[in-house]
XYZ file of C-alpha atoms in Angstrom:
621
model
C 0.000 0.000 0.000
C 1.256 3.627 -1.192
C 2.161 6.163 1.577
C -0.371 8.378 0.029
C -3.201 5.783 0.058
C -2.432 4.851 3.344
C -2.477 8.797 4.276
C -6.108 9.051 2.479
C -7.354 5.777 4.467
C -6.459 7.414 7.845
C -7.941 10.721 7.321
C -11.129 9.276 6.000
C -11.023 6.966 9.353
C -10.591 10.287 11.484
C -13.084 11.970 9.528
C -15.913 9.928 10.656
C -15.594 11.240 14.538
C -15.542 14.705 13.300
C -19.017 15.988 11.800
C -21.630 19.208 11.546
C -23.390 19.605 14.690
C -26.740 19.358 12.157
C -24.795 15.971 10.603
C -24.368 14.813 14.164
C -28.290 15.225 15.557
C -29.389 13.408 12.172
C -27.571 10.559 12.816
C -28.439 10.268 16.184
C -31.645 10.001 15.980
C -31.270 7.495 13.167
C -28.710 5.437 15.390
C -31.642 5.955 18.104
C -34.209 4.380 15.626
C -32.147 1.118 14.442
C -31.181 0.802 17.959
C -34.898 0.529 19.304
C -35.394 -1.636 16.073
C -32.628 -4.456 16.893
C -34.064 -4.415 20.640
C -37.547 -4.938 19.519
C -37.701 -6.883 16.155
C -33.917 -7.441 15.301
C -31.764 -7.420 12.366
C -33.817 -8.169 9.720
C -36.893 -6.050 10.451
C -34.308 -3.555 9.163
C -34.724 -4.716 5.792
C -38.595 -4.268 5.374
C -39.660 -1.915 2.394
C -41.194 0.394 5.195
C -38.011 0.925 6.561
C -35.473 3.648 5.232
C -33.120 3.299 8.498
C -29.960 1.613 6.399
C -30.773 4.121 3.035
C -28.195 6.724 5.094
C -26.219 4.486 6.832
C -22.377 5.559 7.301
C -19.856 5.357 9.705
C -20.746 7.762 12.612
C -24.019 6.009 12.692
C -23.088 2.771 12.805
C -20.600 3.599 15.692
C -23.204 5.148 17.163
C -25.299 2.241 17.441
C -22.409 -0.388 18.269
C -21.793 1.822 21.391
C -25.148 2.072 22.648
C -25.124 1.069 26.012
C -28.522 0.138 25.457
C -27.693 -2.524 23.700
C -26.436 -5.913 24.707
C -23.014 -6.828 22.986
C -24.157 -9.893 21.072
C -27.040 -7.513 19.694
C -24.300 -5.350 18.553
C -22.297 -7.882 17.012
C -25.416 -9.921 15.380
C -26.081 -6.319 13.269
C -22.076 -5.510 12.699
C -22.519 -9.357 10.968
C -25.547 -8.713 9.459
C -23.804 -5.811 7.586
C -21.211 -7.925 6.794
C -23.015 -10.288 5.051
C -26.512 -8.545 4.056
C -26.877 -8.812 -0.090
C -29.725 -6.525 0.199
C -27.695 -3.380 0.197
C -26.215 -1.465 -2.854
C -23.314 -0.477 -2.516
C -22.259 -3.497 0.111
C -21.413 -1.984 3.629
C -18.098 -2.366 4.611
C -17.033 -1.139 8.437
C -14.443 0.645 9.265
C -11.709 0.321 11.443
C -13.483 2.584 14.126
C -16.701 0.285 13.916
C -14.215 -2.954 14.756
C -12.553 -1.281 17.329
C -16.012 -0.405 19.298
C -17.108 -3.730 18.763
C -14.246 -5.438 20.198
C -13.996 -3.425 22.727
C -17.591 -3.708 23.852
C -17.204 -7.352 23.655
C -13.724 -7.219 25.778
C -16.081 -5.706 28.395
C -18.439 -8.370 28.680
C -15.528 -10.712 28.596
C -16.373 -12.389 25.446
C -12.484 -12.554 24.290
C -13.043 -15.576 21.554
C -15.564 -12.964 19.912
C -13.025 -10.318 20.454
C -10.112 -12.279 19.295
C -11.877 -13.118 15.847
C -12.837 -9.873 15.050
C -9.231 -8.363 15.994
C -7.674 -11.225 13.452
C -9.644 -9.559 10.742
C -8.084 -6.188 11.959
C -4.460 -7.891 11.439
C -5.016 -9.451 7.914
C -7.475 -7.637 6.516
C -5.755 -4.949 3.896
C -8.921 -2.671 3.867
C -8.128 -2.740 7.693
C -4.420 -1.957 7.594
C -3.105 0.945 9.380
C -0.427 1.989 11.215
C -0.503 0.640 15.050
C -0.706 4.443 16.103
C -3.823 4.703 14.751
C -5.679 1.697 15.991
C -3.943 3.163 19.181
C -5.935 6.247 18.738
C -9.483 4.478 17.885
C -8.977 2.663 21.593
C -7.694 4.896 23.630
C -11.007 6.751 22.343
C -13.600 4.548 23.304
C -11.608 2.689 25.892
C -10.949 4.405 29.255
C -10.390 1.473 31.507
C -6.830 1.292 31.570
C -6.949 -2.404 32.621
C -9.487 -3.438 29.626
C -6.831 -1.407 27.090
C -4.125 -3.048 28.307
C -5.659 -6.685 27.603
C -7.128 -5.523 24.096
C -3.630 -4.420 23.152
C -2.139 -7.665 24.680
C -4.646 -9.676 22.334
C -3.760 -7.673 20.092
C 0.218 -7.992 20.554
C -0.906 -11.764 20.014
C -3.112 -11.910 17.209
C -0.357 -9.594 14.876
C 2.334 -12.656 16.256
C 0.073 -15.511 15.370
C -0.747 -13.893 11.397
C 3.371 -13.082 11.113
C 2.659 -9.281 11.068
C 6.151 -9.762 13.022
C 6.230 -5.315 12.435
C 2.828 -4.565 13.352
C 3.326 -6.798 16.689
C 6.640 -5.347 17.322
C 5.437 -1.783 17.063
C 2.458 -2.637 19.549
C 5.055 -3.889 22.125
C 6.815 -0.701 22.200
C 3.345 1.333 22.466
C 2.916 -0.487 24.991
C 6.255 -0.454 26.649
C 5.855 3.999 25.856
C 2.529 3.711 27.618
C 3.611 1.765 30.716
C 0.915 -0.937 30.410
C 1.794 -4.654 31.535
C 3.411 -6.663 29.159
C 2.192 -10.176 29.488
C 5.195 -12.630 29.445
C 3.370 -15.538 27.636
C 2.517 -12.898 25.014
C 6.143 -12.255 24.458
C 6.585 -15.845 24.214
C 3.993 -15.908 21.435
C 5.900 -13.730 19.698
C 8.906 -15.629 20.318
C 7.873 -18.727 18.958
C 6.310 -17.441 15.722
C 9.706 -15.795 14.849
C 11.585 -19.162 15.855
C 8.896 -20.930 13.588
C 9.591 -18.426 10.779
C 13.369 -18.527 11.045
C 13.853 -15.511 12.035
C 16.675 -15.947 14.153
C 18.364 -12.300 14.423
C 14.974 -10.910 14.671
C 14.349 -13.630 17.394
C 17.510 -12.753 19.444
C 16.678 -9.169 18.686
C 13.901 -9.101 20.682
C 14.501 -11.517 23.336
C 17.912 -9.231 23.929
C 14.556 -6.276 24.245
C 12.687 -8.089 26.482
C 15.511 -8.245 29.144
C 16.070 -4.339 28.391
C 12.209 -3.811 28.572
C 12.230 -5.596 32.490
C 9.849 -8.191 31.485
C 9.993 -11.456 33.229
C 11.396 -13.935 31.600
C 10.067 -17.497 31.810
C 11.750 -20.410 31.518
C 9.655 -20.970 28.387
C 10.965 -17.925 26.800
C 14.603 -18.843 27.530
C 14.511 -21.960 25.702
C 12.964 -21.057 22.596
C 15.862 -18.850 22.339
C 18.480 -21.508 23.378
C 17.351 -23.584 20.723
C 17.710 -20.821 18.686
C 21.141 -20.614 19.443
C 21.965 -24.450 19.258
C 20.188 -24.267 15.797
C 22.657 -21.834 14.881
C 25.422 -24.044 15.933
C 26.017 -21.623 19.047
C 26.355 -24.169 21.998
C 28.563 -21.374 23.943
C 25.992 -18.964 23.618
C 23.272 -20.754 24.511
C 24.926 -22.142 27.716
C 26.195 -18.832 28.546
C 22.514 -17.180 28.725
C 21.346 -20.827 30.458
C 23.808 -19.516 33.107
C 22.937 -16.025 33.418
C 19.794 -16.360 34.097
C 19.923 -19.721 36.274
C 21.603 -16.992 38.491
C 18.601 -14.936 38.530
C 16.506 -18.133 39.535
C 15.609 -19.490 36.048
C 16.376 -22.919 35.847
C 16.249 -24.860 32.457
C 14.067 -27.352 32.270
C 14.356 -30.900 30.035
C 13.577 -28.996 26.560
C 16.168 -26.845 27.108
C 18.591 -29.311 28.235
C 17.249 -31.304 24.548
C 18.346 -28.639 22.684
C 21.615 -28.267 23.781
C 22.015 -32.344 23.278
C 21.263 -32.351 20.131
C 23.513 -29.180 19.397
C 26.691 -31.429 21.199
C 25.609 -34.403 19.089
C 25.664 -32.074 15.885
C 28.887 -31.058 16.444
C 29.981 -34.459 17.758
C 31.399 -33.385 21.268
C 30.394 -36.230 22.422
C 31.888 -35.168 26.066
C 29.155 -32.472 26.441
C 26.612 -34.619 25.431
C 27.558 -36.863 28.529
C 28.018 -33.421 30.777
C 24.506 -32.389 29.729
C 23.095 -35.593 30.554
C 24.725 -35.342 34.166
C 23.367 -31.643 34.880
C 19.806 -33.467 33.636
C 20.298 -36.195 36.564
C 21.583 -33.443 38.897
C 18.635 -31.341 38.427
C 16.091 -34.101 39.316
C 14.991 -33.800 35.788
C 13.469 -36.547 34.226
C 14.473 -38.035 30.444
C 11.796 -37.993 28.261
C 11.128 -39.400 24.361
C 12.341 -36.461 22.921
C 15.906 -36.947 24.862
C 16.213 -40.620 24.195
C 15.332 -39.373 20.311
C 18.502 -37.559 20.369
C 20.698 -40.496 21.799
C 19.430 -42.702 19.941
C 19.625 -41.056 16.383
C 23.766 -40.002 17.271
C 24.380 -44.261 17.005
C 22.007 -44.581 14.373
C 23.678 -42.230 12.418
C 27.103 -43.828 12.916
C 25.757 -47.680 12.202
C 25.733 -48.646 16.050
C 22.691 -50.572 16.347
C 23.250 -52.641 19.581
C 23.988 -49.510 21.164
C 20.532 -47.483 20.149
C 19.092 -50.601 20.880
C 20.232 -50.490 25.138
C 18.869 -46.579 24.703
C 15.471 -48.396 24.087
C 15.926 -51.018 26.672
C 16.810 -48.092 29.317
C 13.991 -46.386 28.310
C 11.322 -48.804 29.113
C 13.789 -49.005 32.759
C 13.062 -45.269 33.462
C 9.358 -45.867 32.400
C 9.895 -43.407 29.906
C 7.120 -44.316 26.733
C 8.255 -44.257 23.071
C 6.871 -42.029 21.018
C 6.895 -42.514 17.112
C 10.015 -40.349 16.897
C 11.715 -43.274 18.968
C 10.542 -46.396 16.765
C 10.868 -44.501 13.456
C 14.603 -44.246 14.172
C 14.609 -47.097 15.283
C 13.083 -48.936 12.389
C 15.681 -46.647 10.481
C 18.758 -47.923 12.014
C 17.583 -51.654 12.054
C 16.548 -51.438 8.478
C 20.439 -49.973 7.721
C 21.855 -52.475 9.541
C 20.157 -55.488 7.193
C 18.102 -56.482 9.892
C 14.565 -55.594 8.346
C 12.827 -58.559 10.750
C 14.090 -56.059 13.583
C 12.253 -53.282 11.917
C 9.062 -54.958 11.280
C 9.094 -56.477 14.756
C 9.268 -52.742 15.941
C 6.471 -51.447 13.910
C 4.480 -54.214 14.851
C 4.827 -53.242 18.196
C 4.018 -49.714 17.638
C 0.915 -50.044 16.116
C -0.004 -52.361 19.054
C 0.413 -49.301 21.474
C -1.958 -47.029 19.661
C 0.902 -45.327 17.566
C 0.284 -44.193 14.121
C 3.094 -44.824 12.122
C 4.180 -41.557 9.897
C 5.264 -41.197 6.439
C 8.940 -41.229 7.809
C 8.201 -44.519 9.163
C 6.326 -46.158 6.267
C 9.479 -44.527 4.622
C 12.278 -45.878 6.410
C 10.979 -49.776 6.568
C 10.456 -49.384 2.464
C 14.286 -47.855 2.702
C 14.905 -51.883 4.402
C 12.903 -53.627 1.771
C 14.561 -52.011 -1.148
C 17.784 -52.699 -0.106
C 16.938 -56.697 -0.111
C 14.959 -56.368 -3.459
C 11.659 -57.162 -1.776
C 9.301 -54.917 -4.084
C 6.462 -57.160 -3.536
C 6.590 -55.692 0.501
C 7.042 -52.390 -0.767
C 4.102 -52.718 -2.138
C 2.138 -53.810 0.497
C 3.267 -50.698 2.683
C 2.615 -48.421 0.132
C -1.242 -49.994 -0.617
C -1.454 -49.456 3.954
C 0.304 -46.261 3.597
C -1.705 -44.480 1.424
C -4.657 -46.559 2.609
C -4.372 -44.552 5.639
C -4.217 -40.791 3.961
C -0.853 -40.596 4.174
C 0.806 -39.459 0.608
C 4.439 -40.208 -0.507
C 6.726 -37.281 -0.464
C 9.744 -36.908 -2.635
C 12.386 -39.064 -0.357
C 9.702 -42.431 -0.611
C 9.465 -41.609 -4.221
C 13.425 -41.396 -4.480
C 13.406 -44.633 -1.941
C 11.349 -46.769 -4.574
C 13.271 -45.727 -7.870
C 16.269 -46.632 -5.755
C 15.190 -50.043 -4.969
C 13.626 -50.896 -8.673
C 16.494 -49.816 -10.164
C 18.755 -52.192 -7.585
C 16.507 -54.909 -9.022
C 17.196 -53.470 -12.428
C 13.380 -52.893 -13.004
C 14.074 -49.629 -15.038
C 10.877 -48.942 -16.626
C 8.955 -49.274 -12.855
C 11.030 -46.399 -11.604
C 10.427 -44.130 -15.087
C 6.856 -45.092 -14.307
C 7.606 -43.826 -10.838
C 9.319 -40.350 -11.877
C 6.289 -39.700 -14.499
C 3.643 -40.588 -11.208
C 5.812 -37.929 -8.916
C 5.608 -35.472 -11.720
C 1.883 -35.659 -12.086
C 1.472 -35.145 -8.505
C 3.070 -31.705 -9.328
C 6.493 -32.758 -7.169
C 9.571 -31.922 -9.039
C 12.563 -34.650 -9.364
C 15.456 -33.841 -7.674
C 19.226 -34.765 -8.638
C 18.758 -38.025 -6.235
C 16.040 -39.071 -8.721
C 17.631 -38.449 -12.037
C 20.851 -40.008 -10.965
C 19.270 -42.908 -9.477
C 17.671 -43.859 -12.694
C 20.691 -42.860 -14.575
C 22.956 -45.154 -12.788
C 20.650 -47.805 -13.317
C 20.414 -47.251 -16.985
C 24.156 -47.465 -17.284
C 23.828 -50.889 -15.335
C 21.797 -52.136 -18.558
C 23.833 -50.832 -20.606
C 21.575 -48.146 -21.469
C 23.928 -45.344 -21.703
C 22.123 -43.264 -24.549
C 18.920 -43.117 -22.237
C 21.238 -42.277 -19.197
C 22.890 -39.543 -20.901
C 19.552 -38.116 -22.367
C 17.995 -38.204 -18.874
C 21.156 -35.957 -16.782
C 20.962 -33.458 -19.864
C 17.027 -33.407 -19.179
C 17.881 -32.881 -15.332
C 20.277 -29.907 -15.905
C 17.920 -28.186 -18.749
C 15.094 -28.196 -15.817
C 17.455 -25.840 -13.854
C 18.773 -28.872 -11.238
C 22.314 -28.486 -10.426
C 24.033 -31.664 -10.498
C 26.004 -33.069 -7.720
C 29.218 -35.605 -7.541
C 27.219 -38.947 -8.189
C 25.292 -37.357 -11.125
C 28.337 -35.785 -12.713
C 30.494 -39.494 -12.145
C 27.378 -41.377 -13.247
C 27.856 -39.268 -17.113
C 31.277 -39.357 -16.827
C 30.711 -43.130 -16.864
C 28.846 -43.266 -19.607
C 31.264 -41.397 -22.004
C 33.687 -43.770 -20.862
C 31.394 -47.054 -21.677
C 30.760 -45.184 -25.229
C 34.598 -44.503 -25.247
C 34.317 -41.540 -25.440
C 37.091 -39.898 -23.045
C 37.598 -36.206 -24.827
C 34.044 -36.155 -23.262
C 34.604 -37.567 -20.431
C 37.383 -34.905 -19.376
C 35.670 -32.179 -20.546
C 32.862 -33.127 -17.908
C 35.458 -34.280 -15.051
C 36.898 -30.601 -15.871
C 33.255 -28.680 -15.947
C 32.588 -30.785 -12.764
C 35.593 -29.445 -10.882
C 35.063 -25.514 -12.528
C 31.533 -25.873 -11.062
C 33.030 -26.252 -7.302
C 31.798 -30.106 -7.106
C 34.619 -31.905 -5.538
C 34.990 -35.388 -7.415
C 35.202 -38.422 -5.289
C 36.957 -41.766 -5.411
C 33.619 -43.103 -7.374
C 34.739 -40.265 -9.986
C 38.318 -41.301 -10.656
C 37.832 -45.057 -10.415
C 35.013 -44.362 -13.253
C 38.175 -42.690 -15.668
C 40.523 -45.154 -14.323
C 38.062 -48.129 -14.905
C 37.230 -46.613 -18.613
C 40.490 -46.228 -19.671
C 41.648 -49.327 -18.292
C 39.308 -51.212 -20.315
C 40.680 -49.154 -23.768
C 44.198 -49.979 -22.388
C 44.952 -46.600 -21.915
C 47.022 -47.022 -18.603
C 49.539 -44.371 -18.866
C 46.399 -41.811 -18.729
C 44.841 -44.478 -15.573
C 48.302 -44.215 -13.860
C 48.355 -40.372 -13.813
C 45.089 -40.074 -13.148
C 45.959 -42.250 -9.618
C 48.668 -40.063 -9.219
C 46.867 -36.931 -9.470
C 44.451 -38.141 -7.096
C 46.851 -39.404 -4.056
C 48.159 -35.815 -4.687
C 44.667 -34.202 -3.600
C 44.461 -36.794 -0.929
C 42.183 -39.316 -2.099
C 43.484 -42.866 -1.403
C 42.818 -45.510 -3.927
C 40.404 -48.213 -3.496
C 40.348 -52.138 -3.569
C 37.854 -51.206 -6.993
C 41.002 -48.400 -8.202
C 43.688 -51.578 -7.828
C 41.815 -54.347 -9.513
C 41.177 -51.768 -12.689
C 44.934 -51.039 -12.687
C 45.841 -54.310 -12.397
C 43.260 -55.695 -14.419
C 44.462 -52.999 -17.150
C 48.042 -54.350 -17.206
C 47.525 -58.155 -16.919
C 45.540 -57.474 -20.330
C 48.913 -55.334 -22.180
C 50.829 -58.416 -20.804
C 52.338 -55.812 -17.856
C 52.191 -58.924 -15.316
C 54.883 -57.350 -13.327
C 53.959 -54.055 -13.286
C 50.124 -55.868 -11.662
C 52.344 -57.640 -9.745
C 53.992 -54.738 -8.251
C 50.283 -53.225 -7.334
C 48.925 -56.130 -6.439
C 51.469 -55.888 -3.622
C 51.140 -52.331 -2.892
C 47.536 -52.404 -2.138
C 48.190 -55.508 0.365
C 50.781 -52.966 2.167
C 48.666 -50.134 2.508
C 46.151 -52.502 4.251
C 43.251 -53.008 1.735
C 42.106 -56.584 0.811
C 41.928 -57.591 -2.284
C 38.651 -59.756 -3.623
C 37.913 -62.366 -6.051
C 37.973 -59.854 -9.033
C 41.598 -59.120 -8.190
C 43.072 -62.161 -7.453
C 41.263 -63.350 -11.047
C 42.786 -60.654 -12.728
C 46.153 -61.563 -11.532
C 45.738 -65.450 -11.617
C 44.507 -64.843 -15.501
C 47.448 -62.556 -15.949
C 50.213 -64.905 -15.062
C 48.458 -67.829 -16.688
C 48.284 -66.096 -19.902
C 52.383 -65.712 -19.223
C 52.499 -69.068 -18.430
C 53.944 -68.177 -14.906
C 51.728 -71.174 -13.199
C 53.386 -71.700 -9.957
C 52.591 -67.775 -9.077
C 49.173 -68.140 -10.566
C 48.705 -71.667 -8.387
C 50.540 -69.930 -5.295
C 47.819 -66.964 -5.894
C 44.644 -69.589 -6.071
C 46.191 -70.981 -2.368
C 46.586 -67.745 -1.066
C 42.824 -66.830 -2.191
C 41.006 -69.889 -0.753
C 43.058 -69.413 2.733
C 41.371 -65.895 2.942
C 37.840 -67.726 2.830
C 37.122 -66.140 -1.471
C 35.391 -68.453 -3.601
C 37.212 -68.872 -7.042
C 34.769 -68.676 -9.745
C 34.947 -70.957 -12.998
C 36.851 -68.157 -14.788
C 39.994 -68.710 -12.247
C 40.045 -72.287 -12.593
C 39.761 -72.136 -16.634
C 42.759 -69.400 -16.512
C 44.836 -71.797 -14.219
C 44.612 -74.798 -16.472
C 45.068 -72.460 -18.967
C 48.620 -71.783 -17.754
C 49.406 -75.278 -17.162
C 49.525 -75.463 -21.415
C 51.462 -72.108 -21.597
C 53.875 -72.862 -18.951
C 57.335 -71.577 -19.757
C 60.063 -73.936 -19.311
């Protein structure tokens, strides 16, 4: 809204309390008439042909009348509706700020604050209502003189501005409130706390808690830890424990959401130390644990793959009576379902749904994650019938979850189907999606549909990350195509996308394959030098690569290089190396190699035993 306008809008608001003494009888006695008319026949005797009370209606009047003593306030409000909503009259009535503020605070007075609330939250988002806070100041201080019935209308009002996000308007009624000395209710504060936590307004959040302590307001616990979790949020553990500490001193104690907080800050930043220090000051306060804690706890060891010890969390729980909410079982289920142990998981939602809990999309989510994983599709499908049986709609990560295990089963054309079904529902495919069905492509060989698909994905703006970037420098290199593939390792690393071992062992594997090894061999020398340590998958291509030029030594040599910097190598290397010296006819290696194999528990496949008779023909004398 223009200055101007706005300037126009409160002039024509003022204008209505100032009139001709002549103006001012006339609509008295009109107020006078509709006012004996609502106490005798009501609102819609009012529209009778006979009656030409609303042909003049305006403003003053209709202040007039909402402000008649006379008049009970649910009369009052029954004709400001009936306005409201009344077809009958040409042009349509619309009140005026002034006519709301009369009306709310005539219901304020009879103590009918739900009424009063209701009509103040059209006063906040209403734009035909929308003035500064000065002037709705000005409309109450007029027809309010009870100090202690202003001070709750502009608390409400404080509060309503804070629930719609007017985060201005309700800042700019604290400080007329703060400049007019009324009481500042704490839990309104809080209100307004919250709803800037909620937005993510954390300066402004900080802002004004830092004005609240300036202002003298108490502060509640309540208010404290909405901005401690603010803080821990921002990564700000010293902050936050600071300002616990300052005002523990002033006889605010934390309580167990603000100790939560501060847990899951530690856990964030992995000092795991704290976390245990936070969990002492918990016991020393006589506080008790509740889900949310255990959540915490129990997600840091799911996160790092240590089952058995999220799994004691739960026992401990159930010790310390503490119940499980569906925050608990969902990471749970998660972390069993990671682990391989899906009967775990389903054991666990079984149990939930015994207790009344109603499993959430992040539930149904993670036990599909489990499923996936061990290619059972047919159970997937089963959860999703329940799932969405229940109202409960797939999001983008159970979409991405289900391409991901259809293309591990190399059922391709299920997860297209998939992306065109997420599409219609107007969700947009992110980079997991298109590389997921990428990758799989390339797995089929597909490469031309792979490479069509990641060109689609950047032309509809998504930026692509390492695995979608390795998964097309991949493909060039199945199409041998390796100009290509440079240009896109090079485009990848201009772009500020850091390329991973996957990424090099792609080029490595590629060029292997063309017997390009001088190119493989820098390429593992230019990635030691950024710190990236080849792989058990980075030896096996280089060896593989120089068994197949009839380099058998220079194999050799890595063969026994990997073995010293600890990594193990599997049946595809010690094939590549038997094959290599049986094709040279060196059999007692090749035979000492097979040995060594089966005493490290791999199976030799048919390959290695066709390669070692192989060199038995070959054998150099």
């Amino acid at each position: 809204m223009s200055i101007q306008h706005q300037k126009k809008k409160i002039f024509k608001t003022l204008k209505t309390v100032v009139t001709s003494d002549a103006s001012l009888k006339s609509n008295q006695e009109i107020a006078e008439k509709i006012s004996k008319t609502l106490n005798t026949s009501g609102c819609k005797s009012l529209l009778q042909p006979t009656s030409p009370l609303l042909l003049n209606l305006n403003p003053n009047i209709t202040h007039l009348v909402l402000s008649n003593p006379l008049l009970k306030s649910q009369t009052c409000l029954d004709f400001f509706n009936f306005l409201n909503r009344s077809q009958s009259l040409s042009p349509p009535y619309k009140h005026d700020l002034q006519a709301y503020i009369t009306l709310i605070f005539r219901l304020f007075k009879d103590r009918k604050f739900i009424l009063a609330k209701h009509l103040l939250n059209s006063v906040a988002v209403h734009e035909d209502l929308k003035y500064p806070v000065s002037v709705t100041a000005s409309l109450v201080e007029k027809c309010c003189k009870d100090s202690k019935i202003s001070t709750k209308l502009f608390d409400m009002l404080f509060r309503v501005y804070s629930d719609n996000h007017k985060f201005e308007e309700a800042l700019e009624t604290f400080e007329y409130m703060k400049n007019k000395g009324l009481e500042i209710d704490e839990r309104s504060c809080f209100v307004y706390l919250l709803a800037l936590k909620r937005s993510n307004q954390v300066d402004s959040t900080l802002r004004f808690f830092g004005r609240m302590v300036d202002s003298g307001v108490r502060i509640s616990v309540y208010s404290m830890t909405v901005v401690v979790d603010v803080l821990c949020k921002k990564g700000d553990a010293k902050k936050a424990r600071e300002l616990i500490e300052a005002l523990d001193s002033r006889g605010i104690k934390p309580n167990i959401f603000t100790y939560n907080s501060l847990i899951d800050c530690y856990i964030k930043m992995r000092d795991f130390d704290k976390v245990t220090e936070i969990l002492n000051l918990i016991d020393q306060d006589g506080l008790a644990r509740n889900a949310a804690t255990y959540t915490h706890l129990i997600n840091r060891y799911v996160t790092d793959g240590k089952i058995e010890e999220a799994e004691k969390l739960f026992v401990e729980m159930r010790e310390r009576d503490v119940e499980a909410d569906i925050y608990v079982y969902t990471s749970l289920i998660s972390g069993n379902c990671r682990s391989g142990n899906v009967k775990r998981a389903f054991a666990l939602f079984d149990e939930l749904t015994e207790r009344g809990l109603n499993p959430n999309e992040h539930t149904y989510g993670a036990l599909m994650d489990g499923l996936c994983k061990v290619g059972e599709m047919d159970g997937v499908k089963i959860l999703l019938s329940e799932m969405q049986s229940k109202g409960i709609d797939l999001n983008p990560v159970i979409f991405n979850t289900l391409m991901d295990g259809y293309c591990r089963k190399g059922m391709i054309d299920e997860a297209l189907k998939l992306q065109a079904v997420m599409e219609k529902k107007g969700l947009e495919a992110d980079v997991f999606a298109y590389t997921t069905i990428a990758s799989g492509l390339c797995k089929l060989n597909r490469t031309g549909e792979a490479k069509l698909l990641l060109m689609t994905m950047v032309d509809k703006g998504v930026f692509p990350n390492t695995v979608s970037f390795t998964t097309l420098i991949d493909v060039h290199c199945k199409e041998g195509d390796f100009v290509e593939a440079k240009r896109v390792f090079r485009d990848m690393e201009k772009k500020g996308v850091k390329p991973n071992i996957v990424t090099y062992n792609a080029l490595i594997s590629g060029y292997c394959k063309k017997e390009k090894m001088t190119e493989a061999h820098e390429l593992k020398h230019a990635m030691e030098e950024k710190g990236i340590m080849p792989d058990v998958y980075t030896y096996t291509s280089l060896i593989h690569g120089n068994c197949i030029i009839g380099k058998v030594d220079d194999g050799l040599k890595l063969f026994r290089e990997m073995v010293d910097r600890s990594l193990s190598p599997n049946v595809v290397t010690y094939t590549a190396m038997i094959s290599g010296l049986s094709k040279e006819g060196r059999s007692d290696e090749a035979f000492r190699l097979y040995d060594e194999m089966k005493e490290v528990g791999l199976v030799p496949d048919d390959s290695v035993y066709s390669a070692l008779v192989g060199s038995l023909h070959t054998q150099k004398p």
